[in-house]
Short mmCIF file of C-alpha atoms in Angstrom, two decimals:
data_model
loop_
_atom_site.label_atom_id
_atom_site.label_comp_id
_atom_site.label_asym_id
_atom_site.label_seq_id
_atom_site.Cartn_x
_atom_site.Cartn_y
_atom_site.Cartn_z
CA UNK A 1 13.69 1.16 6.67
CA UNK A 2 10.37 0.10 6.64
CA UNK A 3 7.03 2.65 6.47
CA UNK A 4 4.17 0.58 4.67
CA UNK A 5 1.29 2.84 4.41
CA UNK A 6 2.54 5.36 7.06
CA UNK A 7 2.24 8.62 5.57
CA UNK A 8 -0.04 11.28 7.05
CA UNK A 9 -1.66 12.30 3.86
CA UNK A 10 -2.72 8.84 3.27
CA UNK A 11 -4.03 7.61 6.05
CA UNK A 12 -5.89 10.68 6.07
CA UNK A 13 -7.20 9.70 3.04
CA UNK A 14 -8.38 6.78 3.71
CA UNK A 15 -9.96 7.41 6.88
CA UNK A 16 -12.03 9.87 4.60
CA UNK A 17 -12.92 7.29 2.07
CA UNK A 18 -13.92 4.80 5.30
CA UNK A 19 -16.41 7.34 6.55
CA UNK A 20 -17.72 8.06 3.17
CA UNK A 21 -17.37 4.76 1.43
CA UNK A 22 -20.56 3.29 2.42
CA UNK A 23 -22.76 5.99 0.14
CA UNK A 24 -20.91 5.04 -2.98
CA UNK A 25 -22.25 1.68 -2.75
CA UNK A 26 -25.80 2.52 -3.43
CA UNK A 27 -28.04 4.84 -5.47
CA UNK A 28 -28.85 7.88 -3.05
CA UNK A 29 -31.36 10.51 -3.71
CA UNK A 30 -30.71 14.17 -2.45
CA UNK A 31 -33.18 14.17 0.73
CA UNK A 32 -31.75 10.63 1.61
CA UNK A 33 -28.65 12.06 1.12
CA UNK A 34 -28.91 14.61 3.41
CA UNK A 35 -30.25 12.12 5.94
CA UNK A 36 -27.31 10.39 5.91
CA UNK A 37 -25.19 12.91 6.12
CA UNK A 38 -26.70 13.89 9.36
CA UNK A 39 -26.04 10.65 10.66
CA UNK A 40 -22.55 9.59 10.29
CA UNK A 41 -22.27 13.12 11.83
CA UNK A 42 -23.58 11.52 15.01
CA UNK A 43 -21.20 9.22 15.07
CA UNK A 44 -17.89 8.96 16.42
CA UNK A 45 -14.34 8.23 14.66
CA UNK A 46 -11.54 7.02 15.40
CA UNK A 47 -8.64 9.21 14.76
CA UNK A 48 -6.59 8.29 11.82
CA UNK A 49 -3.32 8.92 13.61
CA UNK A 50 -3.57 9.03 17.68
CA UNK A 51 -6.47 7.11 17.51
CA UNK A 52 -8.24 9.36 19.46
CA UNK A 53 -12.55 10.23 19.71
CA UNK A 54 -13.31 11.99 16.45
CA UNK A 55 -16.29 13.60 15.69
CA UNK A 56 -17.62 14.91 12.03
CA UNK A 57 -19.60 17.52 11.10
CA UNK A 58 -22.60 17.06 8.32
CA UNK A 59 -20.82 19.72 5.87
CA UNK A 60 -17.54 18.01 6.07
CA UNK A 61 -18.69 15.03 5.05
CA UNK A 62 -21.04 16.25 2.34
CA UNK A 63 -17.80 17.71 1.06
CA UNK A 64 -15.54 14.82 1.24
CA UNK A 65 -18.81 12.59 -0.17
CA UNK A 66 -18.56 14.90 -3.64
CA UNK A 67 -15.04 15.02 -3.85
CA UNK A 68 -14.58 11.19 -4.23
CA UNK A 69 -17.53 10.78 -6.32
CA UNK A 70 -16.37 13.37 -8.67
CA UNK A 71 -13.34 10.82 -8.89
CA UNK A 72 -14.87 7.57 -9.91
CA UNK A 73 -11.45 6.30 -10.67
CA UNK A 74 -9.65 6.84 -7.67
CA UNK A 75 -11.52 8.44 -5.38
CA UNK A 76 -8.84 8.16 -2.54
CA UNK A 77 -6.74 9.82 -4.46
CA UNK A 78 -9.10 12.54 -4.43
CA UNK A 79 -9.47 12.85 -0.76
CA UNK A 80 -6.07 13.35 -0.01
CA UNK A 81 -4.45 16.78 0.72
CA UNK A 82 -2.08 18.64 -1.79
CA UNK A 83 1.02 18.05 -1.13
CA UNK A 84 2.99 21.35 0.49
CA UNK A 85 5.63 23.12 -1.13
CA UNK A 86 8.25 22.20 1.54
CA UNK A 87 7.36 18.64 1.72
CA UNK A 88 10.62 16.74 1.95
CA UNK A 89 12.83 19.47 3.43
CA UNK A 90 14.80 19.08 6.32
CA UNK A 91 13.84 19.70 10.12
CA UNK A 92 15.45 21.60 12.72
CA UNK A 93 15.99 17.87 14.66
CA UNK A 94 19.53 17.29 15.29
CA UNK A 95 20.95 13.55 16.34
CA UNK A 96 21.45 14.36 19.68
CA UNK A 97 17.36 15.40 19.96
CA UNK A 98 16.02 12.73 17.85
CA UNK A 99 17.96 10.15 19.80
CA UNK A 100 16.30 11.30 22.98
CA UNK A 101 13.39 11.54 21.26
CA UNK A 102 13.17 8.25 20.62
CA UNK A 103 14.42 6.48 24.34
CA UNK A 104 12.19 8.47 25.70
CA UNK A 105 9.01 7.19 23.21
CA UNK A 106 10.49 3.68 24.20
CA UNK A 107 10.13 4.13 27.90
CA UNK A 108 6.88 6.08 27.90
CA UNK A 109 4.86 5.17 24.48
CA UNK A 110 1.48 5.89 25.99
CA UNK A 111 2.23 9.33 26.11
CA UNK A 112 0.71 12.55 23.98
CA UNK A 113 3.17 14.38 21.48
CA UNK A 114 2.83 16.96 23.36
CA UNK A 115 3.79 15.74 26.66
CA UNK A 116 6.84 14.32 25.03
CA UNK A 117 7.46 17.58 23.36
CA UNK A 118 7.15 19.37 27.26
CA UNK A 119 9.20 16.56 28.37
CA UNK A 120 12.03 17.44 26.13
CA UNK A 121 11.95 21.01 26.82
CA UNK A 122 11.81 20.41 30.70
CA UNK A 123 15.44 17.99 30.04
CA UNK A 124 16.79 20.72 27.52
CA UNK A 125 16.95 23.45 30.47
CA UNK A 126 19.54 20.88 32.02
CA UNK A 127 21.02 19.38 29.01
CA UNK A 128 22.83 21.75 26.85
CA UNK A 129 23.54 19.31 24.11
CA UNK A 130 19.66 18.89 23.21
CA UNK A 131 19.49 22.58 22.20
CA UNK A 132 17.84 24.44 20.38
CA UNK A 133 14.25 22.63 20.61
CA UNK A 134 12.23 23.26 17.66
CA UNK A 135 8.55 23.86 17.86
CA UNK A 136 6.07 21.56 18.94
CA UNK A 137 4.40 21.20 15.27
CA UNK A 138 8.15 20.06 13.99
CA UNK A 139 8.52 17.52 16.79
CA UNK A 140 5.19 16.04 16.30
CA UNK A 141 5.37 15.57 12.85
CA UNK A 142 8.35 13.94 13.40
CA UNK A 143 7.64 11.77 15.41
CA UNK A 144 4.58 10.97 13.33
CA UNK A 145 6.89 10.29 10.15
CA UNK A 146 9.18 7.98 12.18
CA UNK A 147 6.15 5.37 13.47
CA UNK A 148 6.36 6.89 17.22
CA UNK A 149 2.85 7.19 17.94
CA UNK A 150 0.52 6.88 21.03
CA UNK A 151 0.19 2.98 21.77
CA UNK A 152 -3.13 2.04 23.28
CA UNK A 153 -4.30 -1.00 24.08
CA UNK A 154 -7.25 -2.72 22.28
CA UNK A 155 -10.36 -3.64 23.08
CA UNK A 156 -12.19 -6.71 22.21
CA UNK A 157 -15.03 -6.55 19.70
CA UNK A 158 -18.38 -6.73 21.46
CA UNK A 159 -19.93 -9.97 19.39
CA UNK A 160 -23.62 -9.46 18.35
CA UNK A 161 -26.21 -11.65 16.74
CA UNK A 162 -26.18 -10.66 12.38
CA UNK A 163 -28.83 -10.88 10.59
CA UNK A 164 -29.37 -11.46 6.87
CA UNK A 165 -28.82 -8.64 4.36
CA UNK A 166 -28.30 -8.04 0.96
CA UNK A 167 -27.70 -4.89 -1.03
CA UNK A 168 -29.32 -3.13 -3.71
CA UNK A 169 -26.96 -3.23 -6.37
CA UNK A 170 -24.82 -5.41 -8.54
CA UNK A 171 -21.06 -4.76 -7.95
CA UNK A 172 -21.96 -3.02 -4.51
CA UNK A 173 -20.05 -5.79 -2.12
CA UNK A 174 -18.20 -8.71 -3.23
CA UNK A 175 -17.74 -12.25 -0.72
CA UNK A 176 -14.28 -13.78 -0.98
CA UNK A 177 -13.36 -16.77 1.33
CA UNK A 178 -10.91 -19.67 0.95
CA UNK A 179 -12.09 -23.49 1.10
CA UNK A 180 -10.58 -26.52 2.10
CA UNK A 181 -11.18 -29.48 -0.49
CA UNK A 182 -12.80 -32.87 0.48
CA UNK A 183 -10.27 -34.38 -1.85
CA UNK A 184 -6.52 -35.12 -3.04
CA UNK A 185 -5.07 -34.00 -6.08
CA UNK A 186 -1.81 -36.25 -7.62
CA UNK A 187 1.20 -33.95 -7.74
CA UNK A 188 3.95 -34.78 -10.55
CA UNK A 189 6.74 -35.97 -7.81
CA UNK A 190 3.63 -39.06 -7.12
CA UNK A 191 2.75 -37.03 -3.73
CA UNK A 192 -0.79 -36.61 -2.59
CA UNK A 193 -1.85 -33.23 -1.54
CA UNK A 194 -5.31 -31.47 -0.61
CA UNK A 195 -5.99 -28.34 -2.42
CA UNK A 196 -7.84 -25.18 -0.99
CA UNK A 197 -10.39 -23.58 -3.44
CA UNK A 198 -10.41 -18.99 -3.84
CA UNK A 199 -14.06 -18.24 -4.79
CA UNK A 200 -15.59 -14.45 -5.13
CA UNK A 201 -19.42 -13.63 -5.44
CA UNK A 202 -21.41 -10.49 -5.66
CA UNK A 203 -23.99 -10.50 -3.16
CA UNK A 204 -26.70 -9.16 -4.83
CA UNK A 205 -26.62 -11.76 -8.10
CA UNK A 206 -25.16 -14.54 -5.79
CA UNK A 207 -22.98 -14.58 -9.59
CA UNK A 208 -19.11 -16.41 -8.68
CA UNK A 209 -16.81 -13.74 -10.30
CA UNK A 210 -13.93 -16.48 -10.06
CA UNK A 211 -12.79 -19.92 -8.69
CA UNK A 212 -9.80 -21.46 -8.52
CA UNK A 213 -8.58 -24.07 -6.36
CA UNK A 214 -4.61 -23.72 -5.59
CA UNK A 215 -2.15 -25.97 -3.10
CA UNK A 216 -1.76 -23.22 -0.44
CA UNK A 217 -3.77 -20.11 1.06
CA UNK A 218 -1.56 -17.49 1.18
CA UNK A 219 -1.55 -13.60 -0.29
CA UNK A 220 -0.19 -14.50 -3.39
CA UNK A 221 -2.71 -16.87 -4.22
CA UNK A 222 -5.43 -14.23 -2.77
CA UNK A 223 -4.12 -11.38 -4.81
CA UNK A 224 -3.89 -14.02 -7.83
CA UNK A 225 -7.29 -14.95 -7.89
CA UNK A 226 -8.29 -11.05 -7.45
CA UNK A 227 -6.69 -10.05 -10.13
CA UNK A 228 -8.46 -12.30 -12.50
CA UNK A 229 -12.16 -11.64 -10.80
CA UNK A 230 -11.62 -8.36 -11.42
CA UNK A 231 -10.40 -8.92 -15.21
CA UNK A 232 -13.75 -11.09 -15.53
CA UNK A 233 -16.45 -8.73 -14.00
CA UNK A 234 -15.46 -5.38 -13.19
CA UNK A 235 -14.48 -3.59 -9.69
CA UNK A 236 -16.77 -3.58 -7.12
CA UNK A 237 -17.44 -0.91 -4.31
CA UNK A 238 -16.71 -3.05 -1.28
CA UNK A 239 -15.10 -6.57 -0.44
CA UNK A 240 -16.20 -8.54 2.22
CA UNK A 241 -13.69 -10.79 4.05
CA UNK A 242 -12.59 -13.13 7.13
CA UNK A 243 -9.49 -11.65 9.08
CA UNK A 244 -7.21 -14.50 7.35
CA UNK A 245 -3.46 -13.98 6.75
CA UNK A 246 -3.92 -13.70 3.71
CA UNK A 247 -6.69 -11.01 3.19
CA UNK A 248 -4.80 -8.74 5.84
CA UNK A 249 -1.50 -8.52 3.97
CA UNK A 250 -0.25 -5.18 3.01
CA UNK A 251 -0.19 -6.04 -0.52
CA UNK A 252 -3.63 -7.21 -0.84
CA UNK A 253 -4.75 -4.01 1.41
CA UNK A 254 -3.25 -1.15 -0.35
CA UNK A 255 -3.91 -3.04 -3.53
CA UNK A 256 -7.43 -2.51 -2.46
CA UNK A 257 -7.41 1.00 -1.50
CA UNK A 258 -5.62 2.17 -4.28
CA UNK A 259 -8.40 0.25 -6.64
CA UNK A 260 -11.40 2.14 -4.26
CA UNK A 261 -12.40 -0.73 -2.80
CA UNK A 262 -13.78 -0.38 1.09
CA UNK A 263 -11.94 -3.73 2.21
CA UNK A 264 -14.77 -4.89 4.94
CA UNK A 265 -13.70 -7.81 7.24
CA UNK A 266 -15.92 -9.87 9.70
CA UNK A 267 -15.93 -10.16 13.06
CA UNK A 268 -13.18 -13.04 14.98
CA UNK A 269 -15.24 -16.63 14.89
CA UNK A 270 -18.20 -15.25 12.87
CA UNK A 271 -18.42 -17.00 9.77
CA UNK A 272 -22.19 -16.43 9.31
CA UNK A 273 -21.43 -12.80 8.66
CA UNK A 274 -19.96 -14.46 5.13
CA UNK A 275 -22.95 -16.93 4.86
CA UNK A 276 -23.67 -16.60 1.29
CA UNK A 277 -20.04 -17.75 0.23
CA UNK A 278 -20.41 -20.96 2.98
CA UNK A 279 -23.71 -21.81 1.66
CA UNK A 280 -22.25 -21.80 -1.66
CA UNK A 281 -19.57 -24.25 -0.49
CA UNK A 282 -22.36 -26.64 0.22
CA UNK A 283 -22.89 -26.89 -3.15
CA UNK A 284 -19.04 -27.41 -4.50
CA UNK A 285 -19.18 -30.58 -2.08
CA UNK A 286 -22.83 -31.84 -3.25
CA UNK A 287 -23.02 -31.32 -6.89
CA UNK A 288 -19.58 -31.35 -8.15
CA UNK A 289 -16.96 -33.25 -6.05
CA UNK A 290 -20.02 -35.99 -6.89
CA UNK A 291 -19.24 -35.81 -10.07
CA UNK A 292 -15.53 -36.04 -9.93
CA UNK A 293 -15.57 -39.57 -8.02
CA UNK A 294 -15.12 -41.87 -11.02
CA UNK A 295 -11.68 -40.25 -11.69
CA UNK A 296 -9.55 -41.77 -9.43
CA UNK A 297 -5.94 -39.59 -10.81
CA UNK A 298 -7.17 -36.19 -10.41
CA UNK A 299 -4.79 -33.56 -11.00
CA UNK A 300 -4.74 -29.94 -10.15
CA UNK A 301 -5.07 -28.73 -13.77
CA UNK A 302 -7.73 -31.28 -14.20
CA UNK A 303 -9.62 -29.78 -10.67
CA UNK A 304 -9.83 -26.26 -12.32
CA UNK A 305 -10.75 -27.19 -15.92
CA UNK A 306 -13.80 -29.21 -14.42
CA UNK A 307 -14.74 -26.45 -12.01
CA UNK A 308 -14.68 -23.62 -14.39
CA UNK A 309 -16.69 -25.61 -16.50
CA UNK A 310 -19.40 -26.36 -13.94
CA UNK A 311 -19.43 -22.83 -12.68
CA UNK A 312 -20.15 -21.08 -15.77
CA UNK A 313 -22.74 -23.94 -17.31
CA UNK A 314 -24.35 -24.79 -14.09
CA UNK A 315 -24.29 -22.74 -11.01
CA UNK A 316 -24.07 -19.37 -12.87
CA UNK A 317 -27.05 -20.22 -15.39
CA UNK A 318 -29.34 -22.51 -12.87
CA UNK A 319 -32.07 -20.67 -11.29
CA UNK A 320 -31.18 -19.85 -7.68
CA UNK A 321 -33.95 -20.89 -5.19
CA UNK A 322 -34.23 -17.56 -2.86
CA UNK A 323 -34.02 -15.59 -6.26
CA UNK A 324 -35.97 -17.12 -8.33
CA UNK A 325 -34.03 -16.81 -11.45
CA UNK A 326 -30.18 -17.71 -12.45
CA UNK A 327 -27.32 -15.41 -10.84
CA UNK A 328 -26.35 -14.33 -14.43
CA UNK A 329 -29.73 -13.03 -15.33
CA UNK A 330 -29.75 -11.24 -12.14
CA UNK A 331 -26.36 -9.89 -12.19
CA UNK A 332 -27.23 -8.76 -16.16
CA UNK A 333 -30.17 -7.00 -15.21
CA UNK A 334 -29.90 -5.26 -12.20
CA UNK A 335 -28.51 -2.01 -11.49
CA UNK A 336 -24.98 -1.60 -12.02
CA UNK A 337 -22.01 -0.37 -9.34
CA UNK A 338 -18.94 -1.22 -10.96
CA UNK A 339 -16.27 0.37 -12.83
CA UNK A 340 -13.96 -1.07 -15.23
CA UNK A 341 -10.65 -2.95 -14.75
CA UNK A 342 -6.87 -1.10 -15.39
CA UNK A 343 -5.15 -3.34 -17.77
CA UNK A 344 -3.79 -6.70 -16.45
CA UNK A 345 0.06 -5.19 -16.34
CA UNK A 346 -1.23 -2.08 -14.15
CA UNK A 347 -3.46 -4.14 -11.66
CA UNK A 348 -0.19 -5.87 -11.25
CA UNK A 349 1.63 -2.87 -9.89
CA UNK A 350 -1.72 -1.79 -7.70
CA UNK A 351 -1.08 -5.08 -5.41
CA UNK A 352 2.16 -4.26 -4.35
CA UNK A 353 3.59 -3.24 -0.23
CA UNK A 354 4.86 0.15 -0.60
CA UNK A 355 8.12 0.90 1.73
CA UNK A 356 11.08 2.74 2.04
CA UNK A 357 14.88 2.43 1.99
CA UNK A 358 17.91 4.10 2.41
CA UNK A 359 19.98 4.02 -0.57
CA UNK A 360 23.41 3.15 -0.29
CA UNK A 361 25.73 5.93 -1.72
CA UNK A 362 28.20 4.37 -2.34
CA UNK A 363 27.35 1.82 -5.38
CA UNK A 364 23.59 3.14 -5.66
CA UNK A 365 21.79 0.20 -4.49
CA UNK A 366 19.19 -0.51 -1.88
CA UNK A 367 17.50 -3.92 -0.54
CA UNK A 368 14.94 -5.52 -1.04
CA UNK A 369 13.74 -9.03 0.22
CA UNK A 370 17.82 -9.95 1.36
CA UNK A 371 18.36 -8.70 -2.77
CA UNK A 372 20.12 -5.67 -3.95
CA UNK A 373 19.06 -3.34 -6.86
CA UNK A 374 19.79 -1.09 -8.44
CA UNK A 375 19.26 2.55 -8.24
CA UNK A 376 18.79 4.94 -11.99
CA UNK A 377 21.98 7.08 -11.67
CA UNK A 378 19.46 9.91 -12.07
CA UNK A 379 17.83 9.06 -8.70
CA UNK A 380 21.53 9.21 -7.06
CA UNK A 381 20.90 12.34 -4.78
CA UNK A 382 17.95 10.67 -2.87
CA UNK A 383 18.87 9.32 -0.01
CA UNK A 384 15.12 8.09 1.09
CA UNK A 385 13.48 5.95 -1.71
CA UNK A 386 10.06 4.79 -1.95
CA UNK A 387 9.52 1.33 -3.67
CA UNK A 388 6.89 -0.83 -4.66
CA UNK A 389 7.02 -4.31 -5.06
CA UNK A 390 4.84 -8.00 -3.73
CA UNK A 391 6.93 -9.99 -2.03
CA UNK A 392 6.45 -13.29 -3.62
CA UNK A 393 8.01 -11.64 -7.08
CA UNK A 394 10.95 -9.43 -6.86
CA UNK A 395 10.93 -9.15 -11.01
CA UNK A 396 8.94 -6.16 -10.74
CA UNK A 397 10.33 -3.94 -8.00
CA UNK A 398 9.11 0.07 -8.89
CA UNK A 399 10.54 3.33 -7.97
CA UNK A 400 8.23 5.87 -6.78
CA UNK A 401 7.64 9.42 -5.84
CA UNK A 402 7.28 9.31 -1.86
CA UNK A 403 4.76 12.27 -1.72
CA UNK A 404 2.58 11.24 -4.35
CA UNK A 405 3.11 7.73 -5.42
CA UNK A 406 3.38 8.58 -8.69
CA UNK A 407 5.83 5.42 -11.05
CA UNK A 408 9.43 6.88 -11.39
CA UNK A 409 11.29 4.56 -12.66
CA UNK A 410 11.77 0.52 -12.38
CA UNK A 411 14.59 -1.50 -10.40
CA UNK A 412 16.58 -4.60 -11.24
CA UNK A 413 18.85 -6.89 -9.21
CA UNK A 414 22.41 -6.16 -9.43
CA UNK A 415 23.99 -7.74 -11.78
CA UNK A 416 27.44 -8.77 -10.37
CA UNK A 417 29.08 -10.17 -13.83
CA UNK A 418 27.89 -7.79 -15.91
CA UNK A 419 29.51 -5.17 -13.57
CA UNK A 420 32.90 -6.96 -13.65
CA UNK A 421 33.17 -5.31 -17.31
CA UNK A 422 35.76 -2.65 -16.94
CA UNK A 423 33.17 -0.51 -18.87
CA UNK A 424 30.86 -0.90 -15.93
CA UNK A 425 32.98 -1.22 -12.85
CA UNK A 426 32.53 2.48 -11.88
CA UNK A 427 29.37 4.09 -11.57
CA UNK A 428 28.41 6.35 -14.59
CA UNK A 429 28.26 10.12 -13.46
CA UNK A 430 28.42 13.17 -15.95
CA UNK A 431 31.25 14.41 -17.12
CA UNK A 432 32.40 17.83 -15.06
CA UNK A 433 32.60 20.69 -17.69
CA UNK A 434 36.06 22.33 -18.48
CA UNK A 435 36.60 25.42 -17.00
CA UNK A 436 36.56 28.62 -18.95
CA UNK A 437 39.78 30.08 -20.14
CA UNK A 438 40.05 33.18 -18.90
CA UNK A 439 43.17 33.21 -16.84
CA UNK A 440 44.20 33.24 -13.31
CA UNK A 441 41.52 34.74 -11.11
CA UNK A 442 41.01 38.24 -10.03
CA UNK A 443 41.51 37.21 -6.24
CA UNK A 444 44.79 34.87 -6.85
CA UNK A 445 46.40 37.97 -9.55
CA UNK A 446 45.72 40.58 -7.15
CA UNK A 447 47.72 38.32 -4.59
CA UNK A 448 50.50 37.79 -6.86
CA UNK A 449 50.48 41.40 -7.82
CA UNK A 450 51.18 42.53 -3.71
CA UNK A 451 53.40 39.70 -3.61
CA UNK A 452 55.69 41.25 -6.35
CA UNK A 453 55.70 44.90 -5.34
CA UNK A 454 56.97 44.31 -1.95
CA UNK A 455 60.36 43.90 -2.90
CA UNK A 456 60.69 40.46 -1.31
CA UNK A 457 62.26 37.71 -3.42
CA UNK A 458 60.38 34.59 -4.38
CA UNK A 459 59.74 31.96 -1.57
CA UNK A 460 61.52 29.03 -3.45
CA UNK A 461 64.22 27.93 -5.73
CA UNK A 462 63.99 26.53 -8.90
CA UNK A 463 65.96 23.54 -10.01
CA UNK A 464 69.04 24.10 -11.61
CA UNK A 465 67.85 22.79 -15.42
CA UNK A 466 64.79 24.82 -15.00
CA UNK A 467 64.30 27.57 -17.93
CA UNK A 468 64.10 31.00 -16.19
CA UNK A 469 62.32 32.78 -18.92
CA UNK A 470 62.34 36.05 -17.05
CA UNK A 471 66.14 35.82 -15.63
CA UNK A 472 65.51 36.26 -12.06
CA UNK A 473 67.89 33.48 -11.37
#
């Protein structure tokens, strides 16, 4: 059962950090503050969850601008609601309702909640076995938790000339864009293939955080090359990216939002809104595939050694033409955005798809990418888990806390011989404690006690080799 990044709080959250996310990429001062303030209030939202016209007031997003940036760390963490005291508790929706429910969001899934909630009232009055009809809150937010929202149909992107820009400050947006070689690397096997290079820049410095050329474009490349850009340099405030595969994948987009990062993407066929990072290509194919002709058996490890080396002694430290000195200097000396990196080990568990599954009672195991794992015999009771994990590694699959995404525990595959040990072929579960001696209960004595004193004899016989200590028999 599959949920992503579907819970209310959390989009919430993020549709806060989206409308705020632009003024914690620069250097404000109060009256420009203010200025702004009054002008994303003009503007209208889309609704995180109907998708419906949203307008914001100037005070509530003044508020929701100080509560992230008291948060430097995570400030969409900070924008999300506490959770409620009966989060997790069950609703008054019985099988027969949510089944309804749900055939009816099929057939009709352009309507409002509450016209399906009316709906269902309306069919109740004829069809006892859809009674009792909780209130309309309870059926919307079910409906909300189970993915059946208001579908609407999209509209194209109105495609408008772009002009040049740059921001203020180092750190502030990053460029990331994949490139397709001009040559072959020789694979062990004797095979030929052509490579695809992962580059990041800052656009203020014009400084490459990272390059690496790899033999496919996919997330786990992306997410890869991330990581180790954001080892190198720092976080940045926003990314700036095409609308690849890749770049859209869950894991690299709530990877991003749980780092801070406003993910930015460009508009379809558009590539001069990323100009910087093609212009920059220009010079990978002028000044040092040149350089690489003579060597006729180029490798892939060979490809990165000489392009690392080039980037760091040559592009990074020549002076750039528009800015007059080297992106290094530049990104050294200007003012300063970013925040530091988690440790390599905890980035890893950022960049992960978060979904859930229903555990399987029975052995305590759940599923993940056609695997099972599994479950802490602590964690037995749930029957809705929450679980982390990229799906081009399945080593590192985490437990975690639904509501607040907080690390619980983590999972490993079921091991199928080391469960054929008689010491491990049943599930582990505490041992019951042994009842108290105190005798034959109050209820079952005072039973026996009637029993006696009404003169009847015994309802049974004993066996004849029985021992009839009190000589009835």
């Amino acid at each position: 059962m599959k949920s992503g990044n579907s819970s209310r709080r959390r989009s919430w959250a993020a549709f806060r950090f989206s409308v705020v996310g632009s003024l914690l990429t620069g250097q404000l001062e109060r009256g420009d503050l203010k200025e702004r303030f009054a002008q994303l209030a003009q503007q209208t939202w889309k609704h995180p969850i109907n998708g419906e016209p949203l307008t914001l007031g100037a005070s509530t997003i003044e508020r929701w601008y100080y509560r992230a940036r008291g948060n430097d760390r995570d400030p969409v963490a900070a924008l999300e609601r506490p959770v409620q005291s009966g989060a997790g508790r069950s609703r008054a929706m019985h099988d027969e309702l949510t089944s309804a429910l749900r055939t009816q969001h099929a057939e009709h899934p352009s309507w409002s909640y509450l016209l399906h909630y009316e709906t269902l009232v309306e069919r109740a009055k004829a069809e006892s076995k859809l009674q009792p009809i909780p209130s309309y809150p309870t059926v919307r937010r079910f409906m909300q938790s189970q993915g059946l929202v208001r579908q609407k149909k999209r509209r194209k992107p109105h495609l408008r000339e772009r002009r040049s820009y740059e921001v203020e400050h180092v750190h502030a947006l990053w460029h990331a864009d994949f490139h397709q070689g001009s040559r072959k690397v020789l694979m062990p096997d004797g095979s030929w293939v052509r490579p695809v290079l992962l580059g990041f820049m800052d656009d203020h410095s014009r400084l490459v955080c990272h390059l690496q050329w790899y033999l496919h474009e996919s997330a786990q490349t992306f997410v890869h090359g991330l990581m180790q850009a954001l080892m190198k340099r720092g976080v940045p405030r926003a990314l700036l990216t095409d609308n690849g595969k890749p770049m859209l994948a869950t894991e690299t987009t709530e990877g991003l939002q749980r780092l801070g990062v406003v993910h930015e993407t460009t508009l379809p066929y558009t590539p001069e809104a990323n100009g910087k990072q093609e212009s920059f290509w220009g010079q990978i194919e002028g000044r040092l595939m040149p350089q690489l002709e003579g060597e006729k058996q180029l490798t892939l490890a060979l490809l990165n050694r000489a392009t690392l080396a080039w980037l760091e002694q040559d592009y990074n430290q020549r002076v750039h033409s528009e800015l007059k000195l080297s992106p290094m200097k530049r990104f050294l000396e200007a003012p300063n955005l970013g925040r530091d990196c988690p440790p390599w080990n905890e980035l890893r568990g950022l960049f992960r798809r978060e979904e859930r599954r229903r555990q399987r009672l029975s052995d305590g195991t759940i599923t993940v990418g056609g695997r099972r794992f599994e479950v802490p015999t602590r964690y037995r009771m749930l029957r809705e888990l929450a679980v982390r994990f990229a799906t081009w590694d399945l080593s590192q699959v985490a437990l975690v806390d639904k509501h607040r995404g907080t690390h619980l525990a983590d999972l490993y595959p079921l091991d199928k011989s080391a469960n054929a040990d008689k010491r491990r072929l049943s599930v582990s579960t505490e041992e019951e404690p042994a009842a108290a001696e105190t005798g034959i209960a109050p209820l079952l004595a005072s039973q026996m006690k009637n029993a006696e004193q009404n003169g009847l004899a015994p309802a049974y016989l004993p066996l004849t080799d029985e021992v009839d200590p009190e000589g009835i028999f």
